Every structure is written in C-alpha cells, then in structure tokens.
XYZ file of C-alpha atoms in Angstrom:
111
model
C 53.102 107.074 60.249
C 55.500 104.102 59.553
C 55.076 102.295 62.895
C 51.278 102.472 62.664
C 51.629 100.874 58.741
C 53.781 98.167 60.351
C 51.599 97.709 63.260
C 48.557 97.181 60.883
C 50.517 94.832 58.495
C 51.043 92.401 61.940
C 47.232 92.719 62.307
C 46.724 91.947 58.913
C 48.952 89.259 59.247
C 46.660 87.715 62.071
C 43.315 88.060 60.697
C 44.544 86.318 57.359
C 45.824 83.538 59.535
C 42.343 83.448 61.142
C 40.705 83.008 57.841
C 42.738 80.258 57.329
C 42.050 78.734 60.587
C 38.127 78.934 59.616
C 38.516 77.541 56.136
C 40.534 74.775 57.951
C 37.633 74.253 60.339
C 35.324 74.393 57.587
C 36.614 71.912 55.227
C 38.649 69.590 57.061
C 42.123 67.982 56.534
C 43.089 66.537 53.176
C 42.783 63.079 52.151
C 46.244 61.433 51.960
C 46.433 59.413 49.226
C 48.622 57.989 46.689
C 46.229 57.529 43.737
C 46.251 60.155 41.010
C 42.990 61.533 40.670
C 42.728 62.215 44.382
C 46.264 64.085 44.126
C 44.205 66.372 42.118
C 41.268 67.142 44.537
C 43.947 67.498 47.290
C 44.979 70.199 45.074
C 42.054 71.584 44.710
C 41.046 70.926 48.164
C 44.641 73.388 49.119
C 43.589 75.949 46.525
C 40.490 76.978 47.741
C 41.738 76.766 51.852
C 44.090 79.423 50.399
C 41.916 81.228 47.997
C 38.957 81.501 50.187
C 40.930 81.765 53.396
C 42.746 84.823 52.437
C 39.425 86.479 51.125
C 37.978 85.959 54.666
C 41.467 86.918 56.576
C 41.198 90.069 54.099
C 37.514 90.945 55.186
C 38.220 90.368 58.787
C 41.166 92.946 58.432
C 39.110 95.480 57.139
C 36.823 95.187 59.326
C 39.452 95.020 62.598
C 41.199 98.186 60.497
C 37.932 100.324 60.233
C 36.671 99.689 63.814
C 40.379 100.376 64.998
C 40.670 103.982 63.247
C 37.382 104.749 64.235
C 36.870 103.381 67.770
C 39.044 101.883 69.202
C 42.156 104.086 68.804
C 40.410 106.680 70.953
C 38.864 104.123 73.599
C 42.284 102.651 74.509
C 44.777 105.494 74.541
C 47.061 105.201 77.608
C 45.413 101.829 78.020
C 48.238 99.189 79.294
C 45.777 96.181 77.850
C 45.053 97.466 74.311
C 47.294 95.008 72.352
C 44.986 92.527 74.592
C 41.688 94.333 73.869
C 42.410 94.251 70.280
C 43.387 90.753 70.151
C 40.061 89.672 71.702
C 38.527 92.299 68.845
C 39.739 90.566 65.821
C 38.953 87.142 67.477
C 35.301 88.518 67.800
C 35.153 89.970 64.188
C 36.674 86.560 62.769
C 33.930 84.658 64.932
C 31.192 87.015 63.525
C 32.695 86.698 59.782
C 33.211 82.896 60.253
C 29.287 82.290 61.392
C 28.298 84.849 58.778
C 29.956 82.444 55.915
C 28.520 79.326 57.330
C 25.192 80.729 57.596
C 25.522 82.194 53.881
C 26.807 78.932 52.633
C 25.262 76.020 54.433
C 21.773 77.158 55.636
C 20.954 80.210 53.557
C 22.812 78.627 50.233
C 23.877 82.104 48.585
C 27.124 81.632 48.418
C-alpha cells in the first residue's frame, strides 16, 4: 500500500509540473525590469503561475489517478511498458485539460 501511495505521489508531482508548464505557455515569461511598479506586476505574474498551475496540475492528477485506478491497472498488468503508457496518458490528459482551460478562458470567456 505504501508503494502505491508513493507511486501516485510521483505521478502527482508530474501532473503539477505539467500544470506549471501549461501556465508558463499561457502567460509567457515575466518581464525583467527594475522599476518598482513592474516588480509588483512580476509578483502577480508569479503568483498566478504558481496558483493556477497548481490547480490545473491537481485536476490533471485527480483525472489520472481515477483513470489509473479504475482502468489502467487492469489493462497494464504484466506489461513491460506500463510506465511509458502511463506517461503518455498523463501527457494526453494535460493536453486535454490545457485545451479545455484555454477554450473556457479565451474563447467562451467563462473563466
């Protein structure tokens, strides 16, 4: 049981990093200026990057863990490439969640 929890903790870390990557792509790099007012804006940029990136990463992780518990464990028993398949699945989920976030924020103007 402990091994399974540590395994999912690793996948949670991967999902959160994918959430940060998505937000980095959406927000772009922060500006590098020495002006006091823009330093405040850089702080807001970093806060949004961490806060929203962590939320998106947790959404990816929850979807992945549910999919893994109910579907992938049964299909990938005794498979040598189970980790690689899980990596592709979590990346696909990150793309789907990222596209949904972009659609809801930019096109549908819901978020």
